[in-house]
Amino acid sequence: MNMNYLEPQGRGAVRDWIFSTDHKRIGLLYLAVMTAMFWVAVLLGVLMRIEQLTMGPTIMTPATYNAMFTVHGVVMIFMFVVPGLPAVFGNFLLPIMIGAKDVSFPRINLLSWYFFIIGGALAVASLFLGAGAPDTGWTFYVPFSLRTGTNVSLAVFAAFLLGFSSILTGINFITTVHRMRAPGMSWHRMPLFVWALYSTAWIQVIATPVIGITLLLVILERSFGIGVFDPAKGGDPVLYQHLFWIYSHPAVYVMIVPAMGAISEIIPTFARRTIFGYKAIAYSSIAIAALGSLVWAHHMFTSGMGELANTVFSLLTFLVAVPSAIKVFNWTATLYKGSTKLEPPMLYALTFILLFSIGGLTGVMQGALALNVHLHDTYFIVGHFHYVMFGGTGFAFFAALLYWFPKMFGRTYDRRWAFAAWPPLFIGFNILYGSMLLLGLQGMPRRYFDHLPQYHVLHVAATAGSWIMVTGLAMLFTTLLRGLLKGSKAPADPWGGLTLEWTVSSPPPLENFEAIPTVDRAPYAYNPGRTS
Amino acid sequence: MSVPHRDDFGARIGMWLFLFTEMMLFGGLFLLYSAYRSMHPLEFHAASEELNVVLGVFNTLVLLTSSWTLALSLTAVEKGETRLAKGLLAATILLGVVFLVDKGFEWSAEFRHGIYPNGPELLKRAPGEVLFFGLYFTMTGLHGLHVLAGMTLLSVALLKLAQGEVKLGNSVFLENIGLYWHLVDVIWIFLLPLFYLAA
């Protein structure tokens, strides 16, 4: 039998990993670093919630609180949700799913991981070095980010490197999809996760350089005072906001589209039914990528852009909800009359649909100009964002991890514990972020270290929710860790999936396929006789 | 992966995608330029008059010539004339040096007049002129860094040419570096009118 990719390759344990250009190993390298960073950011989040447990100072100073929400945001966004599904599952699965032996540029793939860990190390260093942790929020808005004495330049440079890592991954994926598909793997036979990664890669390639230059300008402004963002020299802070969101809004689709792709894999497998509306789901990923790059200024309705711009961006914002809704309807239609089986990945995938819908709809609400003025910069935004990013991408990440875990590690985890982790995770999540939505409607501003008495009850509830949720998280990760160390051997296709990754052994052979397969059917052909 | 895998077309796709990212990188700056110029048209006009058009045009010719020698070098490789290709590639690198030296003279002259970011003379000017020079130094500086990166890559290509790694039938490396160099050239073609000829 063929050697699998996890077996030693003869260069010593460490070098086998950190110099490996195998896309599967690189995927796991990302997973290891991201899991660590995820827990750092979770910890910061929990500490912030403890601070809000009482009125007045509880466990930290206002300055510390500012640093915490900044670093929580920077780490979660640039080191977990943006790279999350593409860097881990995309790297691991994309070549296997299209019947290839690796990505187009394996060495550049490894290079992008190095940019990722260097960026991550600098982000962590900015917490501790000299001038103190950055306190601007993850948006680095000028002019405050130019005036504050904290480690903004270092944090911004870290984000720049992480962006470069993201660009290289995007270039790799686009080229791989165009050049490396197995014979017979036509565009309309590609798994939907691949379509999602492909759309995402285009956003990464086109949008990320804009944040790159914006962040470089912040560094130049702080180091040399070039003036382009400094109002004292004639610079216009609103232009900074434009440039920032030209990337950072598309970036939220970098975060969510691959998650939707993973859900599109899991639903048909556990419904034993071909996906409903394959092409609609595939092209709606492209539509999200295209429309999503035209809505950035809805973050700036209160920045004084003018009525016309506000109206246009409000309209476009409503439009971008359509392709997302197309996916949700198609997933539910796939479930209809399917032979559904509730395994852990399916449970988390269904939770994704519910929580993402709440997140999406609260987002559409903010597209309405009049309501936006009321909700802007309140906890409503924070709640909405976490419903989309944690309820959406986070839960999809867990679903994907539970779904592909046996494939990646060749071991199984304890299903009962994976189920048992769900109630605290789900209930805690909704108490925490549901309270935030209500607090925002009542007018609680975001990024305040303290709160007034009328908000106290909901703040206490949110903090309690955070403890329940973290309990669930800990249970989930412990379950997976135990599976990794002690799990029984996984079969090649534990769930009855039909895409190519399930045709190879678990864990996959070193070179994925002994012979490149020839593909002669659609990806989810559970109903014989149908072609799509 | 241990399997040797060669895909020239794929390598070209990768390079073009990278060039897109470069365009978007400079695109952000061009966007800022457009916005500020429409806010301060007169001050941009006045500031532009202080730049040395002769040096700017000279540098344009230098870069255009370097793109020409590079294209010739690639053709020479494809015809198997390695010696000629090496000479032309060396000429390209040399022209890059000329460009940077010229740029250095320009910058140092401006610095001597107190025209640099946060410079005493510059800060006395109107906001539009401060912005003009802020953008000028940022954009020509970033472009200069790209010239430097391009020269480094060209040197690697020269080395590979000398070692026979780039040769007839396997020239995609040089071709891709050429694409990058041409892009750096094209960006300069836009910088020239926007800064030197805006007056």
XYZ file of C-alpha atoms in Angstrom:
731
model
C 0.000 0.000 0.000
C 1.039 3.539 -0.670
C 2.684 5.608 2.025
C 0.329 8.184 3.505
C 1.263 11.848 3.778
C 1.531 11.820 7.574
C 4.277 9.210 7.683
C 7.833 10.478 8.295
C 9.653 11.507 5.160
C 13.156 11.131 6.470
C 14.252 14.686 7.182
C 13.407 14.614 10.882
C 10.045 15.456 12.395
C 10.408 19.236 12.382
C 11.933 19.663 8.953
C 9.472 17.201 7.453
C 6.813 19.727 8.350
C 8.263 23.210 8.061
C 9.977 22.577 4.717
C 7.197 20.478 3.225
C 5.617 21.747 0.035
C 2.869 19.112 0.263
C -0.441 21.000 0.168
C -1.875 18.655 2.799
C 0.891 19.291 5.282
C 0.721 23.035 4.632
C -3.007 22.896 5.349
C -2.280 21.304 8.714
C 0.483 23.826 9.444
C -2.099 26.558 8.986
C -4.567 24.671 11.146
C -2.081 24.404 13.999
C -1.155 28.089 13.990
C -4.726 29.236 13.491
C -6.070 27.130 16.319
C -3.511 28.657 18.660
C -4.304 32.194 17.512
C -8.026 31.485 17.733
C -7.712 30.622 21.398
C -5.611 33.705 22.101
C -8.352 35.848 20.600
C -11.103 33.904 22.396
C -9.315 34.556 25.655
C -9.172 38.297 24.922
C -12.891 38.210 24.134
C -13.684 36.476 27.414
C -11.630 39.039 29.339
C -13.514 41.884 27.634
C -16.796 40.285 28.643
C -15.596 39.993 32.252
C -14.780 43.686 32.184
C -18.421 44.401 31.285
C -19.707 42.240 34.137
C -19.890 45.213 36.490
C -20.207 48.934 36.001
C -16.976 50.864 36.399
C -13.550 49.238 36.202
C -13.751 45.496 36.820
C -10.457 43.874 35.914
C -8.681 46.316 33.579
C -8.097 49.929 32.646
C -9.852 51.623 29.716
C -6.549 51.653 27.798
C -6.171 47.906 28.248
C -9.728 47.429 27.058
C -8.965 49.435 23.890
C -5.923 47.274 23.245
C -7.948 44.120 23.807
C -10.691 44.838 21.292
C -8.055 45.906 18.779
C -5.957 42.785 19.091
C -9.017 40.541 19.393
C -10.215 41.963 16.077
C -6.870 41.894 14.287
C -6.088 38.326 15.330
C -9.562 36.932 14.727
C -9.991 38.615 11.358
C -6.548 38.451 9.794
C -5.415 35.211 11.420
C -8.537 33.125 11.785
C -11.582 34.058 9.729
C -9.881 35.360 6.559
C -7.410 32.489 6.130
C -9.668 30.005 7.990
C -11.355 27.818 5.420
C -9.214 28.587 2.336
C -5.844 28.113 4.001
C -6.730 24.972 5.936
C -9.426 23.128 4.001
C -8.732 24.836 0.692
C -5.097 23.825 0.792
C -5.856 20.345 1.970
C -8.803 19.581 -0.276
C -8.728 21.699 -3.409
C -6.125 19.614 -5.260
C -7.712 16.325 -4.156
C -11.209 17.480 -5.066
C -10.209 18.316 -8.632
C -8.047 15.206 -9.002
C -4.613 16.848 -8.850
C -1.428 15.901 -7.046
C -0.770 19.358 -5.640
C -1.430 23.044 -6.250
C 0.209 24.809 -9.198
C 2.928 26.514 -7.145
C 3.786 24.315 -4.146
C 6.815 26.355 -3.073
C 4.879 29.625 -3.171
C 2.253 27.840 -1.103
C 4.820 27.168 1.608
C 6.130 30.725 1.286
C 2.638 32.053 1.984
C 2.598 30.093 5.234
C 5.871 31.724 6.237
C 4.406 35.161 5.560
C 1.482 34.050 7.680
C 3.503 33.036 10.723
C 5.834 36.042 10.497
C 2.794 38.315 10.285
C 1.257 36.470 13.198
C 4.414 36.735 15.271
C 4.607 40.489 14.626
C 0.934 40.907 15.556
C 1.574 39.154 18.846
C 4.794 41.136 19.362
C 2.876 44.397 18.916
C 1.027 43.455 22.091
C 4.100 43.416 24.259
C 6.799 45.579 22.693
C 7.793 49.071 23.820
C 5.016 51.509 23.143
C 2.200 49.156 24.082
C -0.552 47.308 22.235
C -2.347 49.167 19.442
C -5.593 50.756 20.594
C -7.258 51.857 17.375
C -9.657 49.010 16.746
C -8.951 46.630 13.881
C -9.996 49.337 11.390
C -6.957 51.567 12.137
C -9.032 54.665 11.323
C -7.094 57.880 10.786
C -6.436 60.414 12.225
C -6.368 58.571 15.561
C -4.116 55.814 14.202
C -1.624 58.535 13.195
C -1.658 60.251 16.585
C -1.653 57.367 19.047
C 1.745 56.442 20.438
C 1.061 52.703 20.540
C 2.484 49.991 18.270
C 0.215 50.780 15.334
C 2.956 50.611 12.690
C 3.987 47.130 13.765
C 0.425 45.815 13.881
C -0.326 47.383 10.505
C 2.799 45.837 9.002
C 1.729 42.475 10.413
C -1.627 42.864 8.680
C 0.223 43.766 5.470
C 2.226 40.524 5.586
C -0.875 38.506 6.362
C -2.510 40.129 3.346
C 0.429 39.142 1.180
C 0.065 35.581 2.384
C -3.597 35.696 1.415
C -2.770 37.035 -2.076
C -0.281 34.240 -2.747
C -2.831 31.631 -1.711
C -5.371 33.254 -4.040
C -2.998 33.248 -7.011
C -2.215 29.609 -6.354
C -5.853 28.544 -6.178
C -6.952 30.344 -9.342
C -4.085 28.879 -11.344
C -4.648 25.431 -9.863
C -8.337 25.404 -10.766
C -7.564 26.519 -14.306
C -4.643 24.186 -14.936
C -4.750 21.136 -12.712
C -8.226 19.638 -13.096
C -8.265 15.914 -13.834
C -9.523 14.688 -17.208
C -13.299 14.969 -17.292
C -13.413 17.403 -14.362
C -15.288 20.088 -16.289
C -16.248 23.336 -14.574
C -19.733 22.036 -13.896
C -18.436 18.839 -12.352
C -16.337 20.658 -9.785
C -17.491 20.348 -6.173
C -19.135 23.540 -4.930
C -16.415 24.032 -2.344
C -13.986 24.438 -5.232
C -16.270 26.990 -6.876
C -16.399 28.883 -3.601
C -12.614 28.809 -3.220
C -12.219 29.982 -6.797
C -14.518 32.984 -6.281
C -12.804 33.754 -3.007
C -9.386 33.600 -4.616
C -10.404 36.299 -7.076
C -11.490 38.572 -4.241
C -8.195 37.902 -2.478
C -6.192 38.765 -5.568
C -8.094 41.886 -6.540
C -9.056 43.430 -3.206
C -6.177 42.612 -0.865
C -3.590 44.872 -2.576
C -5.823 47.861 -1.829
C -5.586 47.251 1.913
C -1.878 46.611 1.363
C -1.261 50.074 -0.009
C -3.607 51.653 2.550
C -1.729 50.088 5.426
C 1.619 51.056 3.879
C 0.377 54.636 3.693
C -0.493 54.546 7.389
C 3.081 53.422 8.111
C 4.548 56.109 5.828
C 2.279 58.696 7.409
C 3.397 57.722 10.890
C 7.090 57.512 9.954
C 7.539 60.413 7.536
C 4.372 62.509 7.744
C 3.581 62.436 4.016
C 0.226 64.078 4.691
C -2.163 62.111 2.487
C -4.355 60.994 5.397
C -3.476 63.757 7.846
C -6.194 66.420 8.080
C -3.659 68.900 9.497
C -1.868 68.806 6.125
C -4.951 68.684 3.924
C -5.404 64.896 3.904
C -8.934 63.521 3.981
C -9.732 60.809 6.569
C -12.853 59.827 4.628
C -10.614 58.755 1.744
C -8.825 56.456 4.169
C -12.171 54.923 5.057
C -12.953 54.398 1.378
C -9.652 52.665 0.710
C -9.930 50.610 3.867
C -13.407 49.324 3.061
C -12.695 48.767 -0.634
C -10.744 45.821 0.688
C -12.353 45.125 3.981
C -15.870 44.731 2.757
C -14.935 42.225 0.046
C -12.840 40.619 2.762
C -15.962 39.642 4.671
C -16.896 37.639 1.586
C -13.451 36.073 1.648
C -14.489 35.006 5.124
C -17.991 33.732 4.338
C -17.941 32.353 0.757
C -15.638 29.380 1.462
C -17.795 28.658 4.507
C -20.816 28.504 2.231
C -18.821 26.188 -0.031
C -18.143 23.792 2.840
C -21.836 23.785 3.750
C -22.648 22.967 0.125
C -20.505 19.838 0.471
C -21.919 18.692 3.788
C -25.641 19.135 3.067
C -25.891 16.780 0.046
C -23.778 14.120 1.765
C -26.080 13.923 4.762
C -29.271 14.424 2.768
C -28.231 11.594 0.406
C -29.448 13.721 -2.407
C -27.891 15.715 -5.201
C -27.595 19.405 -4.410
C -30.573 21.479 -5.480
C -29.579 24.198 -7.947
C -25.918 23.325 -8.468
C -25.348 26.071 -11.014
C -27.273 28.631 -8.983
C -25.008 27.971 -5.989
C -21.853 27.968 -8.114
C -22.640 31.208 -9.913
C -23.995 32.908 -6.812
C -20.471 32.577 -5.383
C -19.194 34.515 -8.375
C -22.074 36.990 -8.019
C -21.197 37.577 -4.376
C -17.576 38.176 -5.336
C -18.611 40.690 -7.998
C -21.419 42.521 -6.168
C -19.564 42.355 -2.883
C -16.827 44.558 -4.263
C -19.343 47.357 -4.929
C -20.852 47.844 -1.496
C -17.945 49.022 0.618
C -19.287 52.469 1.432
C -22.216 51.085 3.447
C -19.746 51.177 6.325
C -19.604 54.943 5.907
C -23.225 56.127 5.842
C -22.527 58.386 8.796
C -19.169 59.652 7.501
C -20.674 62.437 5.424
C -20.389 61.048 1.902
C -23.459 62.791 0.494
C -27.004 61.683 -0.240
C -26.418 60.263 -3.714
C -23.536 58.018 -2.693
C -25.474 56.866 0.368
C -28.505 55.948 -1.723
C -26.513 54.088 -4.371
C -24.567 52.086 -1.815
C -27.746 51.320 0.114
C -29.324 49.880 -3.042
C -26.241 47.816 -3.883
C -26.170 46.520 -0.319
C -29.703 45.202 -0.626
C -28.751 43.535 -3.917
C -25.800 41.635 -2.458
C -28.176 39.835 -0.114
C -29.774 38.107 -3.114
C -27.020 35.622 -4.023
C -26.595 34.683 -0.354
C -30.322 34.048 -0.101
C -30.134 31.917 -3.260
C -27.734 29.625 -1.461
C -29.855 29.392 1.663
C -32.940 28.486 -0.354
C -30.990 25.879 -2.323
C -29.644 24.245 0.811
C -33.093 23.981 2.339
C -34.492 22.708 -0.953
C -31.775 20.049 -0.959
C -32.925 18.881 2.465
C -36.524 18.640 1.324
C -37.393 14.979 0.739
C -33.776 14.009 1.304
C -32.867 10.996 3.457
C -31.279 13.207 6.067
C -28.986 11.791 8.687
C -27.986 13.937 11.647
C -24.267 13.378 12.151
C -22.138 16.008 13.942
C -21.020 17.800 10.738
C -24.641 18.053 9.631
C -25.747 19.449 12.979
C -23.153 22.203 12.810
C -23.951 22.857 9.139
C -27.650 23.281 9.903
C -26.729 25.602 12.755
C -24.715 27.594 10.249
C -27.797 28.102 8.084
C -29.848 29.424 11.018
C -27.185 31.663 12.523
C -25.976 32.941 9.164
C -29.548 33.826 8.237
C -29.903 35.867 11.419
C -26.557 37.508 10.716
C -27.442 38.162 7.097
C -30.846 39.631 7.825
C -29.535 41.915 10.558
C -27.016 43.021 7.932
C -29.743 43.839 5.428
C -31.432 45.929 8.132
C -28.341 48.092 8.312
C -28.461 48.630 4.574
C -31.492 50.837 5.200
C -30.157 54.373 5.564
C -32.517 55.641 8.251
C -32.036 52.621 10.491
C -28.292 52.620 9.870
C -27.904 56.048 11.465
C -29.470 54.710 14.632
C -27.515 51.451 14.667
C -24.116 52.732 13.519
C -21.296 52.078 15.994
C -23.556 50.270 18.446
C -23.478 46.743 19.828
C -25.948 45.869 17.077
C -23.042 45.934 14.625
C -20.951 43.798 16.943
C -23.795 41.315 17.343
C -24.518 41.203 13.621
C -20.865 40.742 12.744
C -20.440 37.879 15.192
C -23.596 36.171 13.940
C -22.129 36.238 10.428
C -18.506 35.575 11.271
C -18.815 33.237 14.221
C -22.310 31.852 13.701
C -21.532 31.705 10.000
C -17.873 31.165 9.278
C -17.038 29.821 12.745
C -19.736 27.167 12.751
C -18.958 26.296 9.127
C -15.331 25.895 10.168
C -16.382 23.498 12.935
C -18.703 21.661 10.541
C -15.892 21.360 7.998
C -13.482 20.191 10.685
C -15.931 17.535 11.892
C -16.673 16.502 8.311
C -13.116 16.221 7.000
C -11.350 15.344 10.271
C -11.365 11.577 9.544
C -9.963 12.272 6.078
C -7.261 14.643 7.262
C -5.967 12.627 10.202
C -7.170 9.138 9.393
C -8.778 8.916 12.798
C -12.291 9.279 14.168
C -13.504 11.406 17.057
C -16.165 10.577 19.622
C -19.487 11.505 17.985
C -21.330 11.676 21.304
C -18.995 14.365 22.628
C -19.224 16.285 19.366
C -22.997 16.281 19.856
C -22.655 17.131 23.541
C -20.557 20.203 22.775
C -23.300 21.655 20.612
C -25.942 22.716 23.207
C -23.596 24.901 25.293
C -22.003 26.281 22.148
C -25.321 27.130 20.516
C -27.108 28.382 23.625
C -24.132 30.379 24.889
C -23.642 31.873 21.443
C -27.196 33.135 21.213
C -27.258 34.526 24.735
C -23.974 36.332 24.104
C -24.600 37.821 20.685
C -28.394 38.012 20.952
C -27.887 40.247 23.978
C -25.539 42.362 21.915
C -28.189 42.849 19.203
C -30.682 43.997 21.842
C -28.119 46.238 23.545
C -27.391 47.868 20.211
C -31.043 48.531 19.493
C -31.232 50.222 22.889
C -28.268 52.414 21.997
C -25.254 50.844 23.719
C -22.192 52.132 21.796
C -19.488 49.680 20.769
C -15.893 49.880 21.995
C -16.837 51.444 25.364
C -15.084 50.016 28.345
C -18.013 50.765 30.665
C -21.793 50.919 30.498
C -24.750 52.765 32.013
C -27.192 51.107 34.465
C -29.953 50.621 31.868
C -27.702 48.261 29.903
C -26.494 46.302 32.896
C -28.823 43.289 32.814
C -28.091 42.477 29.180
C -24.358 42.937 29.704
C -24.417 40.434 32.549
C -26.415 38.047 30.361
C -23.897 38.417 27.529
C -21.010 37.692 29.871
C -22.758 34.614 31.229
C -23.400 33.540 27.637
C -19.714 33.877 26.849
C -18.864 31.417 29.630
C -21.418 28.888 28.425
C -20.161 29.243 24.864
C -16.513 28.820 25.788
C -17.430 25.664 27.701
C -18.903 24.289 24.483
C -15.841 25.368 22.508
C -13.535 23.667 24.977
C -15.598 20.479 24.795
C -15.477 20.502 21.002
C -11.724 21.060 20.761
C -11.023 18.504 23.498
C -13.095 15.958 21.614
C -11.139 16.565 18.441
C -7.821 16.507 20.244
C -8.696 13.192 21.867
C -9.746 11.853 18.489
C -6.441 12.967 17.049
C -4.457 11.159 19.744
C -6.598 8.139 20.551
C -9.267 7.870 17.877
C -9.826 4.595 16.062
C -8.795 4.315 12.452
C -11.128 6.050 10.010
C -12.371 4.378 6.839
C -11.842 6.056 3.465
C -15.422 7.252 3.234
C -17.043 7.424 6.686
C -19.999 9.607 5.649
C -20.808 8.218 2.213
C -19.532 11.293 0.390
C -19.114 11.122 -3.368
C -16.535 13.813 -4.147
C -13.010 12.714 -5.030
C -11.449 13.145 -1.597
C -13.564 10.212 -0.380
C -12.171 7.904 -3.057
C -8.670 7.992 -1.577
C -7.612 6.408 1.686
C -7.724 8.216 5.046
C -5.284 9.844 5.514
C -4.639 10.426 1.801
C -1.572 8.913 0.118
C 1.506 11.100 -0.204
C 0.735 11.998 -3.793
C -3.058 11.899 -3.427
C -3.721 9.540 -6.326
C -1.741 6.617 -7.639
C -3.101 7.425 -11.058
C -4.883 10.653 -11.902
C -8.590 9.754 -11.951
C -10.902 10.338 -14.883
C -14.154 12.004 -13.896
C -17.363 11.050 -15.652
C -20.136 12.354 -13.429
C -21.424 15.328 -11.472
C -20.097 15.712 -7.904
C -23.228 14.744 -5.971
C -24.709 11.985 -8.099
C -26.797 10.402 -5.342
C -29.723 10.061 -7.729
C -28.604 7.751 -10.527
C -29.900 8.810 -13.881
C -29.604 12.513 -13.154
C -26.632 14.379 -14.454
C -26.549 17.337 -12.126
C 5.924 17.326 -3.971
C 8.553 15.182 -5.513
C 6.874 14.886 -8.901
C 8.537 17.264 -11.335
C 5.816 19.354 -12.794
C 6.243 21.898 -15.516
C 3.411 24.083 -16.750
C 4.558 27.205 -18.599
C 1.032 28.348 -19.284
C 0.178 28.011 -15.602
C 3.297 29.973 -14.689
C 2.162 32.758 -16.995
C -1.307 32.782 -15.423
C 0.311 33.087 -12.026
C 2.426 36.019 -13.179
C -0.530 37.833 -14.734
C -2.509 37.413 -11.529
C 0.394 38.869 -9.626
C 0.466 41.795 -12.049
C -3.248 42.386 -11.300
C -2.352 42.714 -7.644
C 0.358 45.229 -8.528
C -2.137 47.236 -10.550
C -4.544 47.281 -7.628
C -1.722 48.295 -5.294
C -0.892 51.320 -7.415
C -4.603 51.702 -8.183
C -5.218 52.763 -4.593
C -2.636 55.510 -5.005
C -4.025 56.628 -8.359
C -7.422 56.839 -6.687
C -6.024 59.121 -3.991
C -4.286 61.196 -6.640
C -7.510 61.674 -8.607
C -9.498 62.613 -5.530
C -6.959 65.145 -4.281
C -6.338 66.622 -7.695
C -10.039 67.253 -8.175
C -10.088 68.942 -4.756
C -6.994 71.094 -5.415
C -6.558 71.498 -9.198
C -4.693 74.817 -9.038
C -2.256 73.767 -6.354
C -1.453 70.538 -8.190
C -0.748 72.630 -11.265
C 1.564 74.956 -9.368
C 3.441 72.154 -7.624
C 3.902 70.214 -10.838
C 5.739 73.181 -12.388
C 8.548 72.688 -9.903
C 9.401 69.212 -11.157
C 12.109 68.865 -13.768
C 10.368 67.780 -16.970
C 13.655 67.119 -18.775
C 14.822 64.611 -16.172
C 11.370 63.027 -16.107
C 11.247 62.570 -19.865
C 14.847 61.333 -19.917
C 13.926 58.667 -17.378
C 10.933 57.675 -19.453
C 13.180 57.114 -22.435
C 15.584 55.112 -20.277
C 12.836 52.807 -19.068
C 11.302 52.395 -22.501
C 14.715 51.496 -23.912
C 15.219 48.979 -21.111
C 11.925 47.295 -21.995
C 13.127 47.145 -25.579
C 16.471 45.538 -24.711
C 14.661 43.063 -22.472
C 12.273 42.075 -25.262
C 15.267 41.641 -27.567
C 17.008 39.528 -24.964
C 14.005 37.206 -24.724
C 13.916 36.868 -28.512
C 17.625 36.104 -28.499
C 17.066 33.306 -25.963
C 14.302 31.890 -28.106
C 16.674 31.857 -31.055
C 19.338 30.142 -29.015
C 21.754 33.097 -29.057
C 22.681 32.999 -25.394
C 25.669 35.347 -25.559
C 23.637 38.097 -27.170
C 20.806 37.474 -24.707
C 23.181 37.904 -21.778
C 24.516 41.180 -23.143
C 21.040 42.559 -23.686
C 19.934 41.491 -20.230
C 22.960 43.195 -18.693
C 22.103 46.332 -20.669
C 18.573 46.211 -19.244
C 19.906 46.059 -15.700
C 22.301 48.902 -16.442
C 19.448 51.057 -17.732
C 17.628 50.331 -14.487
C 20.644 51.692 -12.631
C 20.619 54.811 -14.817
C 16.952 55.325 -14.000
C 17.549 55.089 -10.262
C 20.590 57.388 -10.371
C 18.589 59.993 -12.269
C 15.753 59.595 -9.768
C 18.282 60.017 -6.960
C 19.497 63.317 -8.422
C 15.926 64.549 -8.662
C 15.041 63.617 -5.114
C 18.218 65.066 -3.641
C 17.642 68.369 -5.467
C 14.153 68.511 -4.015
C 15.439 67.626 -0.560
C 17.981 70.481 -0.757
C 15.114 72.888 -1.356
C 13.372 71.620 1.765
C 10.795 69.772 -0.314
C 10.348 66.434 1.404
C 7.669 64.934 3.644
C 7.423 67.057 6.771
C 10.108 69.353 5.259
C 10.188 72.942 6.564
C 9.769 74.493 3.137
C 6.986 72.120 2.097
C 4.923 72.711 5.225
C 4.728 76.443 4.416
C 2.873 75.626 1.224
C -0.856 75.276 0.638
C -2.431 71.875 1.524
C -2.844 70.911 -2.141
C 0.905 71.240 -2.724
C 1.724 69.258 0.412
C -0.549 66.506 -0.867
C 0.980 66.674 -4.346
C 4.474 66.163 -3.013
C 3.309 63.585 -0.477
C 1.876 61.552 -3.338
C 4.875 62.295 -5.564
C 7.359 60.912 -3.065
C 5.150 57.954 -2.173
C 4.383 56.930 -5.730
C 7.802 57.506 -7.286
C 9.367 55.936 -4.194
C 7.188 52.842 -4.423
C 7.868 52.725 -8.144
C 11.591 53.008 -7.461
C 11.361 50.045 -5.105
C 9.692 48.107 -7.894
C 12.528 49.030 -10.251
C 14.959 47.760 -7.635
C 12.996 44.523 -7.228
C 12.848 44.158 -11.003
C 16.618 44.605 -11.274
C 17.146 41.953 -8.626
C 14.938 39.544 -10.536
C 16.685 40.399 -13.790
C 20.012 39.601 -12.139
C 18.642 36.224 -11.076
C 17.522 35.669 -14.665
C 21.005 36.604 -15.888
C 22.505 34.093 -13.491
C 20.096 31.396 -14.655
C 20.905 32.255 -18.233
C 24.606 31.884 -17.519
C 24.046 28.535 -15.803
C 21.886 27.291 -18.635
C 18.718 27.027 -16.559
C 17.026 29.587 -18.793
C 17.558 28.480 -22.356
C 15.978 27.803 -25.696
C 12.731 25.943 -25.009
C 12.677 26.844 -21.326
C 12.465 30.607 -21.094
C 9.267 31.125 -19.117
C 11.200 32.472 -16.131
C 12.745 35.260 -18.166
C 9.440 35.829 -19.895
C 7.631 36.335 -16.579
C 10.300 38.676 -15.242
C 9.915 40.529 -18.513
C 6.183 40.907 -17.907
C 6.940 42.336 -14.484
C 9.518 44.744 -15.883
C 7.102 45.935 -18.543
C 4.471 46.587 -15.886
C 6.941 48.679 -13.914
C 7.573 50.532 -17.142
C 3.853 51.046 -17.806
C 3.281 52.409 -14.312
C 5.979 54.990 -14.949
C 4.241 55.942 -18.203
C 1.285 56.963 -16.038
C 3.368 58.683 -13.389
C 5.092 60.939 -15.906
C 2.000 62.860 -17.109
C 0.346 62.843 -13.696
C 3.281 64.490 -11.956
C 5.621 66.096 -14.490
C 3.187 67.126 -17.204
C 0.283 68.180 -14.984
C 1.364 71.837 -15.161
